[in-house]
mmCIF file of C-alpha atoms in Angstrom:
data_model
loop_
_atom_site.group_PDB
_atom_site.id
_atom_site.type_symbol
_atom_site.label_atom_id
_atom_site.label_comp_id
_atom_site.label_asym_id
_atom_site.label_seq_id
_atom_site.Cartn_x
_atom_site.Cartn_y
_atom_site.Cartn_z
ATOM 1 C CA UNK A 299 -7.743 -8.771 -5.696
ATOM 2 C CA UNK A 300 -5.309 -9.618 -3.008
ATOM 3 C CA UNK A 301 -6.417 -8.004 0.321
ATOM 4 C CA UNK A 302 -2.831 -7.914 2.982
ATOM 5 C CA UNK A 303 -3.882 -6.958 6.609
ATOM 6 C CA UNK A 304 -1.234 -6.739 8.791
ATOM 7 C CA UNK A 305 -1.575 -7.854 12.258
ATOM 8 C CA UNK A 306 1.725 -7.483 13.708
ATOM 9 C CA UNK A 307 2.699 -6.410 17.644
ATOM 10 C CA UNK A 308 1.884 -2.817 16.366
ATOM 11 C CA UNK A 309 -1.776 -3.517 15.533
ATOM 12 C CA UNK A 310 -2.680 -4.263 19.236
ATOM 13 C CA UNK A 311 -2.380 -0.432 19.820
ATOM 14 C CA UNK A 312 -6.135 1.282 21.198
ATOM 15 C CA UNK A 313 -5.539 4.380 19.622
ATOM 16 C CA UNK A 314 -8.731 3.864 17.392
ATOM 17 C CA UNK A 315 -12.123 2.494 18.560
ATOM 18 C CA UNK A 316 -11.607 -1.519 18.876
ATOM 19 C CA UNK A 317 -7.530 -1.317 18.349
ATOM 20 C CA UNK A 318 -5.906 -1.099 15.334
ATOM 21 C CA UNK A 319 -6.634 -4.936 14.133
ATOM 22 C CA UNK A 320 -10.051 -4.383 14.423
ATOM 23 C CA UNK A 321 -10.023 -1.018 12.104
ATOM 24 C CA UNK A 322 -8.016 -3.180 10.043
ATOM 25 C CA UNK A 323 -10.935 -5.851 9.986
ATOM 26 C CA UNK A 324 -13.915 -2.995 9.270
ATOM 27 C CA UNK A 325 -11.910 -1.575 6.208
ATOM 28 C CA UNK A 326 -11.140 -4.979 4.548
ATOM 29 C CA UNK A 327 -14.680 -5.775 5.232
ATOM 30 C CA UNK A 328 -15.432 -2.504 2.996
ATOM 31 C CA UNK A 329 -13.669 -3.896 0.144
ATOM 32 C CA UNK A 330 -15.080 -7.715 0.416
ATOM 33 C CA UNK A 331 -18.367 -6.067 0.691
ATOM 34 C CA UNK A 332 -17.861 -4.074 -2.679
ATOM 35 C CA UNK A 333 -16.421 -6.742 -4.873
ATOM 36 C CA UNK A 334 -18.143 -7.966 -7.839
ATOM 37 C CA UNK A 335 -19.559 -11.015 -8.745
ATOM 38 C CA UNK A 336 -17.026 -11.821 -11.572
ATOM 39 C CA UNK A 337 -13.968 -10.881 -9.030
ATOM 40 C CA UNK A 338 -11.450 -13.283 -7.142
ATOM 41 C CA UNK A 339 -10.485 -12.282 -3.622
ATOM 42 C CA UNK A 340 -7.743 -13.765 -1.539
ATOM 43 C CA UNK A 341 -6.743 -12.598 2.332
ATOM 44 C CA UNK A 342 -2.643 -12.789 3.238
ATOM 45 C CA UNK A 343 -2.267 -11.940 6.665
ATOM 46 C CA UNK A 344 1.438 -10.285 7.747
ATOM 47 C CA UNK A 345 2.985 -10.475 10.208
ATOM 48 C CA UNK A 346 6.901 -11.979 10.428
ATOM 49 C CA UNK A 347 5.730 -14.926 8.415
ATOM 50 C CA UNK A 348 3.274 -13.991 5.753
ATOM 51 C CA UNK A 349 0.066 -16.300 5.448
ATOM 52 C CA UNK A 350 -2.719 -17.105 2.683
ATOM 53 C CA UNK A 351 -5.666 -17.246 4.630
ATOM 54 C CA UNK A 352 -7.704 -17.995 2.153
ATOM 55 C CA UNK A 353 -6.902 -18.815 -1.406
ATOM 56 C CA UNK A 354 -8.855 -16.926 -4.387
ATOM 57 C CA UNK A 355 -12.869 -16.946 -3.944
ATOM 58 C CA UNK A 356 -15.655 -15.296 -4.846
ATOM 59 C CA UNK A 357 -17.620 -16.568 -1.208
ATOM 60 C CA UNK A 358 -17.519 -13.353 0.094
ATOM 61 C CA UNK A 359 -18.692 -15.324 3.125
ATOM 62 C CA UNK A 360 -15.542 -17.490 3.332
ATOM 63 C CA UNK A 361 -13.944 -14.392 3.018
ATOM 64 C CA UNK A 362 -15.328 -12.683 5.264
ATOM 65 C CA UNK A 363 -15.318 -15.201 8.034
ATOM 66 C CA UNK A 364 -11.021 -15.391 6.847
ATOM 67 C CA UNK A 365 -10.715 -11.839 7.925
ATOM 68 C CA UNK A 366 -12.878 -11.971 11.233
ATOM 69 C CA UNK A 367 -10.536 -14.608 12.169
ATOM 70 C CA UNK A 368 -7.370 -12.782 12.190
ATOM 71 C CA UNK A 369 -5.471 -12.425 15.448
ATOM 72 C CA UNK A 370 -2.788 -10.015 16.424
ATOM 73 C CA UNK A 371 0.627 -11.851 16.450
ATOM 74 C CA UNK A 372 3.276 -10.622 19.269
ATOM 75 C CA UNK A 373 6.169 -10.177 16.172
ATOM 76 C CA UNK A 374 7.191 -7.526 13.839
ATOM 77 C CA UNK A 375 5.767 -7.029 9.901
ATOM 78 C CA UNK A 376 7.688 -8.471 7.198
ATOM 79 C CA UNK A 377 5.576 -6.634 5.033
ATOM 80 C CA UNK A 378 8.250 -6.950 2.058
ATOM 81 C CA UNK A 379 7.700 -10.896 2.126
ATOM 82 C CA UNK A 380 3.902 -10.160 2.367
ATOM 83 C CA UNK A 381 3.366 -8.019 -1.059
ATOM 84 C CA UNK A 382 6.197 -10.004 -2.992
ATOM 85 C CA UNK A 383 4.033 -13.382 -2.130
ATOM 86 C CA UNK A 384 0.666 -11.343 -3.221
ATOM 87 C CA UNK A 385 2.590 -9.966 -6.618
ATOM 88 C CA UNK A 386 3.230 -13.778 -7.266
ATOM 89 C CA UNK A 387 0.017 -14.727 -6.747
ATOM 90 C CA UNK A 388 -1.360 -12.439 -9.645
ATOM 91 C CA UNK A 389 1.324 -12.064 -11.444
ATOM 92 C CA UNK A 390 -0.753 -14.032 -14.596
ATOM 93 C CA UNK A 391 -4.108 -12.141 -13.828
ATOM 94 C CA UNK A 392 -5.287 -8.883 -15.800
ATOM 95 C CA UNK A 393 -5.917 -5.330 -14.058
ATOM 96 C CA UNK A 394 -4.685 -7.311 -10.587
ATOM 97 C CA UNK A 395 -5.116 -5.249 -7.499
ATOM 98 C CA UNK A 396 -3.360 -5.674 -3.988
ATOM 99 C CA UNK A 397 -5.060 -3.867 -0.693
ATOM 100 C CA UNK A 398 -2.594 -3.127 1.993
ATOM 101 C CA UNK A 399 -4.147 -2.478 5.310
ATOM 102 C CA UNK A 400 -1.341 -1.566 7.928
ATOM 103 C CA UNK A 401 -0.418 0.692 10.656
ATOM 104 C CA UNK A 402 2.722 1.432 8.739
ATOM 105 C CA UNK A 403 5.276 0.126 11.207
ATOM 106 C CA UNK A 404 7.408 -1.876 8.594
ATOM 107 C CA UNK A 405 10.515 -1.300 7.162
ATOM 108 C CA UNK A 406 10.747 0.293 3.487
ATOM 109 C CA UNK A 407 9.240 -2.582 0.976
ATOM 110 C CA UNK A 408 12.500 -2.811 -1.768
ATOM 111 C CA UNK A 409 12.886 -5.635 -4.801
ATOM 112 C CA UNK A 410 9.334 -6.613 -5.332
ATOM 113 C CA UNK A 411 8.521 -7.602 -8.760
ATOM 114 C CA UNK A 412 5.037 -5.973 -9.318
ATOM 115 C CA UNK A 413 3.329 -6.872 -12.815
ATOM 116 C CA UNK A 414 2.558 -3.536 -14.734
ATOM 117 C CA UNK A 415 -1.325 -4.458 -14.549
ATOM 118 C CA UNK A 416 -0.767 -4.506 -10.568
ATOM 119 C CA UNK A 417 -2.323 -1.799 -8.667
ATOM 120 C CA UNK A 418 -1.395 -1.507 -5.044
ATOM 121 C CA UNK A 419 -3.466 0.601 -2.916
ATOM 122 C CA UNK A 420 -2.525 1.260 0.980
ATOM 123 C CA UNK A 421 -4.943 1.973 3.624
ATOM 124 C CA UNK A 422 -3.551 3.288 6.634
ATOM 125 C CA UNK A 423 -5.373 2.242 9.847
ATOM 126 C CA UNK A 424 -4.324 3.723 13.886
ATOM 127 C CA UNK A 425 -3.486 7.434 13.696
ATOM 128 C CA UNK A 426 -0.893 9.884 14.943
ATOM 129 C CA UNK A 427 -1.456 13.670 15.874
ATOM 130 C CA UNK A 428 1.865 14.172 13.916
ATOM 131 C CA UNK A 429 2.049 11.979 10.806
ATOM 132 C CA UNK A 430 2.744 12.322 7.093
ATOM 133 C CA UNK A 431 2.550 9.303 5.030
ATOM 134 C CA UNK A 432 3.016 7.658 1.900
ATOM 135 C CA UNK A 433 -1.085 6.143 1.106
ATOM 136 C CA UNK A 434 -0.492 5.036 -2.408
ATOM 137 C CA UNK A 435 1.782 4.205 -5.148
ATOM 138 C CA UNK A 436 1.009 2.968 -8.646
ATOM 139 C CA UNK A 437 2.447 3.024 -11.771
ATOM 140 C CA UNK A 438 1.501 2.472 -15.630
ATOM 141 C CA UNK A 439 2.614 3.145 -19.274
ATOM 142 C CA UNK A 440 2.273 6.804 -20.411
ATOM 143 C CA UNK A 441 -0.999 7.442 -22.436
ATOM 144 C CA UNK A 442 1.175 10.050 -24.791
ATOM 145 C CA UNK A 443 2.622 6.892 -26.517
ATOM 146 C CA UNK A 444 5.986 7.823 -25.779
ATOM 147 C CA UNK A 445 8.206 4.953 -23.781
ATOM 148 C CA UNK A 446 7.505 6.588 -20.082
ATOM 149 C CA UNK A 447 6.075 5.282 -17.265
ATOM 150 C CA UNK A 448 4.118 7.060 -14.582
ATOM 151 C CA UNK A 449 4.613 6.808 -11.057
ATOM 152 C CA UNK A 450 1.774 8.180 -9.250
ATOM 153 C CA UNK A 451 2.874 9.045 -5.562
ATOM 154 C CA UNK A 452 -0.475 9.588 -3.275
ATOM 155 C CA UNK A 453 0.842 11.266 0.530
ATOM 156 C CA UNK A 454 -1.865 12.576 3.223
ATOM 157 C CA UNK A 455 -0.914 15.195 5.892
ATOM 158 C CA UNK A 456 -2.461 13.603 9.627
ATOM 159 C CA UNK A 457 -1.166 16.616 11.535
ATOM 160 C CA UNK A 458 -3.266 19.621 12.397
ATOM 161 C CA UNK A 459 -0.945 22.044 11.196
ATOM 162 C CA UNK A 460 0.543 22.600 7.698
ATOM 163 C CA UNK A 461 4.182 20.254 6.869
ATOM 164 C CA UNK A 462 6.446 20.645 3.868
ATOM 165 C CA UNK A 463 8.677 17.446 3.174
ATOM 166 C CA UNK A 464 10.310 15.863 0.051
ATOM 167 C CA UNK A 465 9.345 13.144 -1.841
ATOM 168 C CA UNK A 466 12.003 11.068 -3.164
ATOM 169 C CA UNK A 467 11.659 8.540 -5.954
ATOM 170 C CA UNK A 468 15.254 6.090 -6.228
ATOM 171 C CA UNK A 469 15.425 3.419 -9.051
ATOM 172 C CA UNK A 470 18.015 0.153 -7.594
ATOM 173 C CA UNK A 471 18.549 2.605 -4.930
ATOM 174 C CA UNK A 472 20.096 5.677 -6.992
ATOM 175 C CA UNK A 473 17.757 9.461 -6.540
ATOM 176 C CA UNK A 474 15.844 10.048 -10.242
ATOM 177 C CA UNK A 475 13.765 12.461 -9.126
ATOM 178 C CA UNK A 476 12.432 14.305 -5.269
ATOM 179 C CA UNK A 477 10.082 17.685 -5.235
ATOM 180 C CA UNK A 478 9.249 19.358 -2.350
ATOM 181 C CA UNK A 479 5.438 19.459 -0.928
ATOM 182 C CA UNK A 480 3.560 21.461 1.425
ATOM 183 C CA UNK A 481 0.050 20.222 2.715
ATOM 184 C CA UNK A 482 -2.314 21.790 4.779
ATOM 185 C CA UNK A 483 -3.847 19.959 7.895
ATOM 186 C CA UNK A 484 -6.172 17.056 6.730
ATOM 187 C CA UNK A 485 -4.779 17.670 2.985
ATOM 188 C CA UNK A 486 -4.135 14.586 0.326
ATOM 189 C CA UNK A 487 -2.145 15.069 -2.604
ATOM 190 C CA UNK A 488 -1.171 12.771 -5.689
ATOM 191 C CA UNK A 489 2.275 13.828 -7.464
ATOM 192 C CA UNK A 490 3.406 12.342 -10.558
ATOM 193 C CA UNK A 491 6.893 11.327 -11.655
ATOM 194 C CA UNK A 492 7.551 10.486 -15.257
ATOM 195 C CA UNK A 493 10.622 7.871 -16.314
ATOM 196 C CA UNK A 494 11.973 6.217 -19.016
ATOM 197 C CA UNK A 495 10.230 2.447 -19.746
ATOM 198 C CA UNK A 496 12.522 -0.264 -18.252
ATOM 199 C CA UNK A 497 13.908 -2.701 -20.591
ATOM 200 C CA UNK A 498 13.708 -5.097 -17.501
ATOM 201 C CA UNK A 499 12.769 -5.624 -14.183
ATOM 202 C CA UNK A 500 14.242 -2.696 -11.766
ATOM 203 C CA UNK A 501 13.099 -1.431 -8.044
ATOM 204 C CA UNK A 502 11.318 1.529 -7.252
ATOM 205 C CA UNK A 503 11.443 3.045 -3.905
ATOM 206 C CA UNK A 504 9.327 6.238 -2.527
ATOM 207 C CA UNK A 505 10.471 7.464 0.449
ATOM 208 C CA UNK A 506 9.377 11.133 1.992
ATOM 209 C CA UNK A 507 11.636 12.865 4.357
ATOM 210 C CA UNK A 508 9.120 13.884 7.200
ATOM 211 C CA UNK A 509 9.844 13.622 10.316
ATOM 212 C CA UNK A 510 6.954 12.100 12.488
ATOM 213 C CA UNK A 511 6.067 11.389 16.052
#
């Protein structure tokens, strides 16, 4: 498990009790606290320069002291560099997983190289009256047998009122498939997109079309 905080310009912000960093800090706490006593945990912060904290340990104490350590840097979130470095890092290792916790103020992530044993799981931290967002995207081989893959697209309404928006899945930057959603306030839903298996390496970008505050 590869736990990526970001603590970029962005997670200064007070919106939540203790700023952003700090919500950050509690939730990757969560998932330290949780891990097994068989499983490897590394910390990456990002910010414009990526950085293993720590390298893989099962000390949840070293890890835990890694993440209370972190400190907001006055730059922007190269959060592309970030998860490309983590896939890297577990790239050999079975059922992998990689934690995001961010804000979300980073560009789209494009050309990362994620093993199909990767999961990556976001956990969005700071909040917005007016938000939609993307919380998680994974992917595996179809259980049917046939040569699909599964793209499971995970987006959370944060307003208080109902939104409809598109979600829009490209592969190398060309539209394969987009359906329209409507949530209600508070409302989580998990859409899934079925494509043909690769017969190499291509990149997979989610985007929705919401417009936010």
């Amino acid at each position: 498990v590869v736990i990526v905080v970001d603590n970029s310009a962005s997670m200064a912000s007070l919106d939540v009790p203790g700023g952003r960093l700090d919500a950050a800090k509690r939730e990757a706490v969560k998932i330290i606290s949780d891990m097994r006593a068989e499983d490897q945990m590394m910390v990456i912060s990002a910010s414009a320069h990526p950085e293993a904290v720590t390298g893989f340990s099962s000390d949840k104490s070293e890890l835990l002291q890694a993440v209370q350590g972190l400190k907001v840097h006055e730059t922007t979130t190269n959060m592309r560099d970030a998860l490309a470095l983590a896939a890297a890092l577990v790239s050999s290792r079975t059922a992998a997983q990689i934690d995001v916790i961010s804000d979300g103020g980073f560009s789209p992530v494009n050309s990362v190289d994620f093993a199909r044993t990767t999961h990556v799981l976001y956990h969005p931290v700071g909040k917005s009256a007016h938000n939609v967002g993307i919380v998680a995207v994974d992917y595996r081989r179809s259980l049917t047998g046939e040569k699909t893959v599964e793209v499971f697209v995970t987006v959370k309404n944060y307003d208080d009122k109902q939104r409809t928006f598109n979600i829009e899945l490209k592969q190398d930057k060309s539209t394969v498939d987009a359906r329209e959603v409507t949530l209600k306030p508070g409302q989580e839903d998990a859409d899934v997109f079925d494509l043909p298996e690769p017969t190499e390496p291509v990149s997979l970008t989610v985007n929705i079309d919401a417009k936010d505050d």
